[in-house]
Coordinates of C-alpha atoms and ligand atoms in Angstrom, one line a residue:
X1 CA 2.5 -44.7 193.4
X2 CA 5.1 -45.8 190.8
X3 CA 4.5 -43.2 187.6
X4 CA 5.8 -43.0 184.5
X5 CA 5.4 -40.5 182.6
X6 CA 6.0 -40.8 178.8
X7 CA 7.3 -37.6 176.0
X8 CA 7.4 -39.8 172.3
X9 CA 8.6 -38.2 169.6
X10 CA 9.8 -39.6 166.0
X11 CA 12.1 -41.3 166.6
X12 CA 12.9 -40.7 170.6
X13 CA 11.6 -41.3 173.6
X14 CA 11.7 -39.8 176.7
X15 CA 10.9 -41.3 180.0
X16 CA 10.6 -40.9 183.6
X17 CA 9.6 -43.3 186.9
X18 CA 8.2 -41.4 189.3
X19 CA 7.2 -42.2 193.1
X20 CA 4.4 -40.2 194.0
X21 CA 3.2 -38.0 195.7
X22 CA 6.9 -37.5 196.8
X23 CA 7.7 -35.9 194.2
X24 CA 11.0 -38.6 193.8
X25 CA 12.6 -39.4 190.2
X26 CA 13.5 -42.8 191.0
X27 CA 14.6 -43.7 186.9
X28 CA 14.7 -41.3 183.6
X29 CA 16.0 -41.9 179.5
X30 CA 16.0 -42.0 176.4
X31 CA 15.5 -44.1 173.4
X32 CA 16.9 -41.9 170.7
X33 CA 17.8 -43.1 166.8
X34 CA 14.3 -45.4 166.8
X35 CA 14.3 -46.4 163.2
X36 CA 18.2 -45.3 162.2
X37 CA 20.9 -48.4 161.7
X38 CA 22.7 -46.8 164.8
X39 CA 20.2 -46.3 168.4
X40 CA 20.7 -45.9 171.6
X41 CA 19.4 -46.3 174.9
X42 CA 20.7 -43.9 178.2
X43 CA 19.3 -45.1 181.9
X44 CA 19.9 -43.0 184.8
X45 CA 18.2 -44.2 188.0
X46 CA 18.4 -44.1 192.4
X47 CA 18.4 -46.5 194.3
X48 CA 19.2 -48.6 196.8
X49 CA 22.7 -48.7 195.7
X50 CA 23.3 -45.5 194.7
X51 CA 23.6 -43.4 191.0
X52 CA 23.5 -45.5 188.2
X53 CA 24.9 -44.3 184.5
X54 CA 24.7 -46.3 181.2
X55 CA 24.2 -45.7 177.5
X56 CA 23.1 -48.8 175.2
X57 CA 24.0 -49.0 171.3
X58 CA 21.8 -50.6 170.1
X59 CA 19.4 -50.8 166.7
X60 CA 15.7 -49.7 167.8
X61 CA 13.2 -51.2 165.6
X62 CA 10.7 -49.2 166.6
X63 CA 9.3 -47.7 169.3
X64 CA 8.1 -51.0 170.4
X65 CA 11.6 -52.3 171.0
X66 CA 12.8 -48.9 172.2
X67 CA 9.4 -48.9 174.9
X68 CA 10.5 -53.2 176.4
X69 CA 14.5 -51.0 176.0
X70 CA 12.6 -49.0 179.2
X71 CA 11.1 -51.7 180.8
X72 CA 14.1 -54.9 180.8
X73 CA 16.0 -51.8 182.5
X74 CA 13.4 -50.6 184.6
X75 CA 13.3 -54.4 185.7
X76 CA 16.5 -56.2 185.5
X77 CA 18.1 -56.9 188.9
X78 CA 20.8 -54.4 188.8
X79 CA 20.0 -51.7 186.7
X80 CA 15.9 -52.7 188.0
X81 CA 13.7 -49.7 190.7
X82 CA 11.1 -51.6 189.9
X83 CA 9.8 -56.0 190.6
X84 CA 7.3 -55.9 188.3
X85 CA 5.3 -54.1 185.9
X86 CA 2.3 -53.9 187.6
X87 CA 4.1 -51.2 190.4
X88 CA 3.0 -48.7 187.3
X89 CA 0.1 -47.6 188.3
X90 CA -0.3 -45.3 185.6
X91 CA 1.9 -43.2 182.0
X92 CA 1.0 -39.8 181.2
X93 CA 2.0 -39.1 178.0
X94 CA 2.9 -35.9 176.7
X95 CA 0.4 -34.6 173.8
X96 CA 1.4 -31.9 171.8
X97 CA -2.3 -31.0 170.5
X98 CA -5.3 -31.5 172.2
X99 CA -6.7 -29.1 169.9
X100 CA -10.5 -27.8 172.1
X101 CA -11.1 -31.4 172.7
X102 CA -8.8 -31.3 175.5
X103 CA -8.7 -28.5 178.4
X104 CA -8.3 -31.3 180.7
X105 CA -6.1 -34.5 181.9
X106 CA -7.6 -37.4 179.8
X107 CA -7.9 -40.5 180.4
X108 CA -7.2 -42.7 177.4
X109 CA -10.2 -44.4 176.3
X110 CA -10.6 -45.6 172.8
X111 CA -12.5 -42.6 171.8
X112 CA -10.3 -40.3 173.5
X113 CA -7.5 -42.3 170.7
X114 CA -10.2 -41.3 168.0
X115 CA -10.1 -37.5 168.9
X116 CA -6.6 -37.6 169.0
X117 CA -6.7 -39.3 165.3
X118 CA -8.5 -36.5 164.3
X119 CA -6.2 -33.9 165.0
X120 CA -3.6 -35.7 164.0
X121 CA -4.0 -33.4 160.9
X122 CA -3.0 -29.6 163.3
X123 CA -0.1 -31.2 164.3
X124 CA 1.5 -33.4 161.7
X125 CA 4.8 -33.8 163.4
X126 CA 4.5 -34.6 166.7
X127 CA 0.5 -35.9 167.7
X128 CA 1.1 -39.1 165.7
X129 CA 4.3 -40.0 167.8
X130 CA 2.2 -38.9 170.6
X131 CA -0.1 -41.5 169.3
X132 CA 2.7 -44.8 168.6
X133 CA 3.8 -44.1 171.7
X134 CA 0.4 -44.2 173.4
X135 CA -0.5 -48.2 171.8
X136 CA 3.0 -49.6 172.7
X137 CA 2.4 -48.5 176.9
X138 CA -1.0 -50.0 176.2
X139 CA 0.9 -53.1 175.0
X140 CA 3.3 -53.0 177.8
X141 CA 1.6 -51.7 181.3
X142 CA -1.8 -53.5 180.2
X143 CA -3.1 -52.6 184.6
X144 CA -1.5 -49.3 184.2
X145 CA -4.1 -46.0 183.2
X146 CA -3.0 -44.1 180.3
X147 CA -3.4 -40.4 181.3
X148 CA -2.5 -37.2 177.8
X149 CA -1.5 -34.7 179.2
X150 CA -1.6 -31.7 176.7
X151 CA 0.9 -28.9 176.0
X152 CA -2.5 -26.9 174.6
X153 CA -4.8 -27.8 177.2
X154 CA -3.8 -24.6 180.0
X155 CA -4.4 -22.4 176.4
X156 CA -8.4 -23.2 176.2
X157 CA -9.2 -20.3 178.8
X158 CA -8.5 -17.9 176.0
X159 CA -10.9 -15.9 174.9
X160 CA -12.3 -16.1 171.4
X161 CA -10.6 -12.6 170.9
X162 CA -7.8 -13.3 171.4
X163 CA -7.8 -17.2 169.6
X164 CA -9.2 -15.7 166.7
X165 CA -8.1 -15.1 162.6
X166 CA -8.9 -12.3 161.8
X167 CA -10.1 -14.5 158.1
X168 CA -13.6 -15.9 157.0
X169 CA -15.4 -17.4 160.0
X170 CA -15.6 -20.7 158.2
X171 CA -11.8 -21.8 158.4
X172 CA -11.9 -21.7 162.0
X173 CA -16.0 -23.4 161.3
X174 CA -15.0 -25.8 159.6
X175 CA -11.4 -26.9 159.8
X176 CA -9.9 -25.3 163.9
X177 CA -7.7 -22.6 162.0
X178 CA -7.0 -20.4 165.3
X179 CA -4.5 -20.2 167.6
X180 CA -4.1 -23.1 170.0
X181 CA -0.7 -22.2 172.3
X182 CA 1.2 -24.1 173.4
X183 CA 4.2 -25.1 176.4
X184 CA 1.2 -25.2 177.6
X185 CA 2.3 -27.7 180.7
X186 CA 5.4 -25.4 181.3
X187 CA 3.4 -22.1 181.6
X188 CA 0.9 -23.8 183.8
X189 CA 4.3 -25.4 186.0
X190 CA 6.0 -22.1 186.4
X191 CA 3.0 -20.0 187.9
X192 CA 2.5 -22.6 189.8
X193 CA 5.2 -22.3 191.3
X194 CA 5.9 -18.4 190.7
X195 CA 2.6 -18.0 192.8
X196 CA 3.3 -20.7 196.2
X197 CA 6.4 -18.6 195.7
X198 CA 5.2 -14.9 196.1
X199 CA 2.2 -16.0 198.1
X200 CA -0.6 -15.2 196.4
X201 CA -3.3 -17.8 196.0
X202 CA -3.4 -19.2 191.9
X203 CA -6.9 -17.6 191.7
X204 CA -5.8 -14.1 192.3
X205 CA -2.2 -13.7 190.1
X206 CA -1.4 -12.0 187.7
X207 CA 2.1 -13.1 186.5
X208 CA 3.9 -12.5 182.3
X209 CA 4.9 -16.7 182.3
X210 CA 8.6 -16.6 179.7
X211 CA 9.7 -18.9 178.4
X212 CA 13.2 -19.1 176.4
X213 CA 14.2 -22.1 175.3
X214 CA 15.7 -23.9 172.0
X215 CA 11.4 -23.4 171.9
X216 CA 10.3 -20.3 172.9
X217 CA 6.4 -18.5 173.9
X218 CA 4.7 -15.8 176.6
X219 CA 1.0 -16.6 179.0
X220 CA -0.9 -13.8 179.7
X221 CA -2.4 -15.2 183.3
X222 CA -5.2 -13.4 185.2
X223 CA -6.2 -15.0 188.3
X224 CA -4.3 -18.8 187.2
X225 CA -5.9 -19.1 185.0
X226 CA -4.2 -18.7 181.0
X227 CA -5.9 -15.5 178.5
X228 CA -3.3 -15.1 176.1
X229 CA -0.5 -16.6 174.7
X230 CA 2.0 -16.2 172.0
X231 CA 2.1 -19.2 170.4
X232 CA -0.4 -19.8 167.1
X233 CA -1.9 -22.6 165.8
X234 CA 1.8 -24.3 165.5
X235 CA 4.7 -23.9 168.1
X236 CA 5.2 -21.8 164.8
X237 CA 4.5 -18.2 166.2
X238 CA 5.6 -15.4 168.0
X239 CA 8.8 -14.6 169.6
X240 CA 12.0 -15.9 168.1
X241 CA 12.8 -19.0 168.7
X242 CA 16.2 -21.0 168.1
X243 CA 15.4 -22.0 164.5
X244 CA 11.4 -20.2 164.7
X245 CA 10.7 -17.6 163.0
X246 CA 8.0 -16.6 165.2
X247 CA 5.7 -14.2 163.9
X248 CA 5.9 -12.3 160.2
X249 CA 3.8 -10.8 158.2
X250 CA 1.4 -13.2 156.5
X251 CA 2.8 -11.8 152.1
X252 CA 6.0 -12.6 153.2
X253 CA 5.6 -16.9 152.4
X254 CA 2.9 -15.4 149.5
X255 CA 6.1 -14.4 148.6
X256 CA 8.2 -17.3 149.1
X257 CA 5.7 -18.6 146.7
X258 CA 5.2 -16.7 144.1
X259 CA 8.5 -14.9 143.4
X260 CA 10.5 -17.4 144.6
X261 CA 8.8 -20.8 143.6
X262 CA 9.5 -22.8 147.5
X263 CA 6.7 -25.9 148.1
X264 CA 4.7 -25.7 151.2
X265 CA 7.5 -28.0 152.0
X266 CA 10.0 -25.9 151.8
X267 CA 9.4 -22.8 153.0
X268 CA 8.0 -24.9 156.3
X269 CA 11.9 -26.0 156.8
X270 CA 12.6 -22.2 156.3
X271 CA 10.2 -21.2 159.2
X272 CA 10.6 -24.0 160.8
X273 CA 14.2 -25.1 160.9
X274 CA 16.6 -22.9 159.9
X275 CA 15.0 -19.0 160.6
X276 CA 15.3 -18.1 164.8
X277 CA 18.7 -17.1 165.8
X278 CA 19.4 -19.7 162.9
X279 CA 18.7 -17.6 160.3
X280 CA 21.0 -14.5 162.3
X281 CA 23.5 -15.5 163.3
X282 CA 24.3 -19.7 162.0
X283 CA 23.5 -21.6 165.5
X284 CA 20.9 -21.6 167.4
X285 CA 23.1 -22.5 170.3
X286 CA 22.8 -18.7 172.4
X287 CA 25.0 -19.9 174.3
X288 CA 27.9 -18.6 171.5
X289 CA 25.7 -15.9 170.0
X290 CA 26.4 -14.3 173.2
X291 CA 30.8 -14.9 172.6
X292 CA 29.6 -13.4 169.7
X293 CA 27.2 -10.8 170.9
X294 CA 30.6 -9.9 173.9
X295 CA 32.8 -9.6 170.6
X296 CA 30.8 -7.0 169.4
X297 CA 30.0 -9.6 166.2
X298 CA 27.3 -7.9 164.0
X299 CA 25.1 -10.5 163.6
X300 CA 24.9 -11.8 166.5
X301 CA 24.3 -8.2 168.3
X302 CA 21.2 -7.7 164.9
X303 CA 19.6 -11.2 166.3
X304 CA 19.9 -10.4 170.6
X305 CA 18.9 -7.5 169.5
X306 CA 16.2 -8.8 167.7
X307 CA 15.1 -11.4 170.9
X308 CA 15.1 -9.0 173.1
X309 CA 12.8 -7.2 171.8
X310 CA 9.8 -8.9 171.0
X311 CA 10.0 -10.4 174.3
X312 CA 9.2 -6.6 175.2
X313 CA 6.6 -6.4 172.7
X314 CA 5.1 -9.6 174.4
X315 CA 5.3 -7.5 178.5
X316 CA 3.8 -4.5 176.9
X317 CA 1.4 -5.9 175.2
X318 CA 0.3 -8.2 178.0
X319 CA 0.3 -6.0 181.1
X320 CA -1.5 -4.2 178.2
X321 CA -4.6 -6.9 178.4
X322 CA -4.5 -7.5 181.9
X323 CA -3.8 -4.6 184.5
X324 CA -3.1 -5.7 187.2
X325 CA 1.0 -7.1 187.2
X326 CA 2.0 -9.5 190.0
X327 CA 5.2 -11.7 188.9
X328 CA 7.2 -11.6 185.5
X329 CA 9.1 -15.1 185.7
X330 CA 11.4 -16.5 183.1
X331 CA 12.1 -20.6 183.1
X332 CA 13.1 -22.7 180.6
X333 CA 17.4 -22.9 178.7
X334 CA 18.0 -19.2 178.7
X335 CA 15.6 -18.2 180.9
X336 CA 16.4 -20.2 183.3
X337 CA 20.7 -19.9 182.8
X338 CA 20.9 -16.5 181.0
X339 CA 21.4 -13.7 183.7
X340 CA 22.2 -11.4 180.5
X341 CA 19.8 -11.5 178.5
X342 CA 16.7 -11.5 181.4
X343 CA 19.3 -7.7 181.5
X344 CA 18.5 -6.7 178.3
X345 CA 14.2 -8.2 178.6
X346 CA 13.9 -5.6 181.8
X347 CA 16.2 -3.0 180.8
X348 CA 13.6 0.3 180.9
X349 CA 10.5 -1.9 181.6
X350 CA 10.2 0.7 184.1
X351 CA 7.5 2.1 182.5
X352 CA 5.9 -0.9 183.7
X353 CA 6.7 -0.9 187.3
X354 CA 9.3 -3.8 186.1
X355 CA 12.6 -3.1 188.0
X356 CA 15.2 -5.5 188.4
X357 CA 18.1 -6.2 190.8
X358 CA 21.5 -6.9 189.1
X359 CA 23.3 -8.3 191.7
X360 CA 20.7 -10.5 193.4
X361 CA 19.6 -11.5 189.3
X362 CA 23.4 -13.0 188.3
X363 CA 24.1 -14.4 191.9
X364 CA 21.1 -16.7 192.1
X365 CA 20.5 -20.2 194.3
X366 CA 18.6 -23.3 193.1
X367 CA 15.1 -23.3 192.6
X368 CA 12.9 -20.0 192.5
X369 CA 14.4 -16.8 193.2
X370 CA 13.3 -13.4 193.0
X371 CA 15.1 -11.1 190.8
X372 CA 13.1 -7.3 191.2
X373 CA 14.5 -4.8 192.6
X374 CA 13.8 -3.5 196.0
X375 CA 11.9 -0.1 194.3
X376 CA 9.6 -2.8 191.4
X377 CA 6.6 -3.1 191.9
X378 CA 6.3 -6.2 190.0
X379 CA 7.8 -9.3 191.0
X380 CA 10.0 -11.0 189.0
X381 CA 11.6 -13.9 189.3
X382 CA 13.9 -17.8 188.0
X383 CA 11.5 -20.6 188.8
X384 CA 13.4 -23.6 186.7
X385 CA 10.6 -25.2 184.7
X386 CA 9.8 -29.1 185.4
X387 CA 7.1 -30.1 182.6
X388 CA 7.8 -33.8 183.4
X389 CA 7.0 -33.5 187.0
X390 CA 4.2 -31.4 186.4
X391 CA 3.3 -34.0 183.9
X392 CA 3.5 -36.7 187.2
X393 CA 1.9 -34.3 189.2
X394 CA -1.7 -34.1 186.2
X395 CA -1.1 -38.2 186.1
X396 CA -1.9 -38.2 190.1
X397 CA -4.9 -36.1 190.1
X398 CA -6.3 -37.7 187.5
X399 CA -5.5 -40.7 189.3
X400 CA -6.4 -40.2 193.0
X401 CA -10.0 -38.8 191.5
X402 CA -10.9 -41.8 190.3
X403 CA -10.2 -43.6 193.5
Ligands
AMP1 P1 15.7 -25.4 176.9 O1 15.4 -25.5 174.9 O2 15.4 -24.7 177.8 O3 16.9 -26.8 176.9 O4 17.0 -23.7 175.5 C1 17.8 -24.3 175.4 C2 18.9 -23.3 174.8 O5 19.1 -22.6 175.9 C3 20.0 -23.8 174.4 O6 19.9 -21.7 173.1 C4 21.1 -22.6 174.6 O7 21.9 -22.8 174.2 C5 20.6 -21.9 175.9 N1 20.8 -21.7 176.9 C6 21.5 -23.3 178.3 N2 22.5 -22.9 178.5 C7 22.6 -21.0 178.6 C8 23.2 -20.1 180.0 N3 24.1 -20.6 180.2 N4 22.5 -18.5 178.9 C9 22.8 -18.4 177.5 N5 21.9 -19.4 177.5 C10 21.8 -20.9 177.5

């Protein structure tokens, strides 16, 4: 069964075409700068004649044209991997915000689109683009099932005392103000991989998953269900990130508004785009910050210390919330690739039974690896995340359940 996974942004469409249940990627790529003067289509396939990489620079007027470009490459005699659009049985869409409506992958019907539009105010930068992706895919793939997979869904099991804000209840009841959490597809994927690797039944698995990419978040997992996460109403809360501040005393926002006369838009840009590692060091690329750290650069030292300290605080908090811990799981660009950050995060966590093995930490194989020492009471794992594959798996499961 062929399943197309789409991740639609305001000016881009990322895609992967999977053969399921084999979990083989047949083609993948990206359409970028949609609506701009100079766009580009990147396409990679694996077919009988080997692997091809194509970059095609062209103006892409809108998302409909972008998806048609992808489709043409998928169908083309020399680059293609399908002979008809009907071969694609389902399209799995990454949808950022599902609000309280969606805790499972969902077949997209009219009422679902209405609900998605209704909650778009909660993710104004993301959900309108996802909706556009769904609408153009419905036009291109008239026979395929369209399935929405939500970044927020995995966190819908969080109890109210953890997701509510301590403000008058009408703001929750009337406006939906509460923590929702994001990166759920990644946390769920690495949780399942980690439990499988350790041979622990998911329903009995207690873990802290740490997604450290450009965006960073953590999840506390009890019996295979999320009971807390670091991001909140939007992906701005929690850990310090590439360009986002993470948690901040709310009175800072009041100060920026009242004393510096900043508008809502300016504060939004400051906290989302000009803060975090970038705000403290001038770059959000952790590799170059680590290089400066090694040269004793003062800004890099402080930024890394703050970044690591916050992760450690969340580990302590989640260990207390969970009461039992089978594994700490690192994933995403930094979590998978930086032995130095993993070392700093795990330093002095012996009090929680978390002890790293330096040799294992620095010499990783591909795939899931255990990096704890023999003395450690808690497993420490590095698990490469794969959100597209998780979307394909969930989409496949929905299609199977309907047959
Ligand atoms: P992601 O959003 O998951 O693609 O992760 C992007 C982040 O991972 C960027 O901050 C990169 O600098 C960081 N990253 C990628 N490779 C490494 C590495 N080998 N060491 C440290 N950071 C890395």
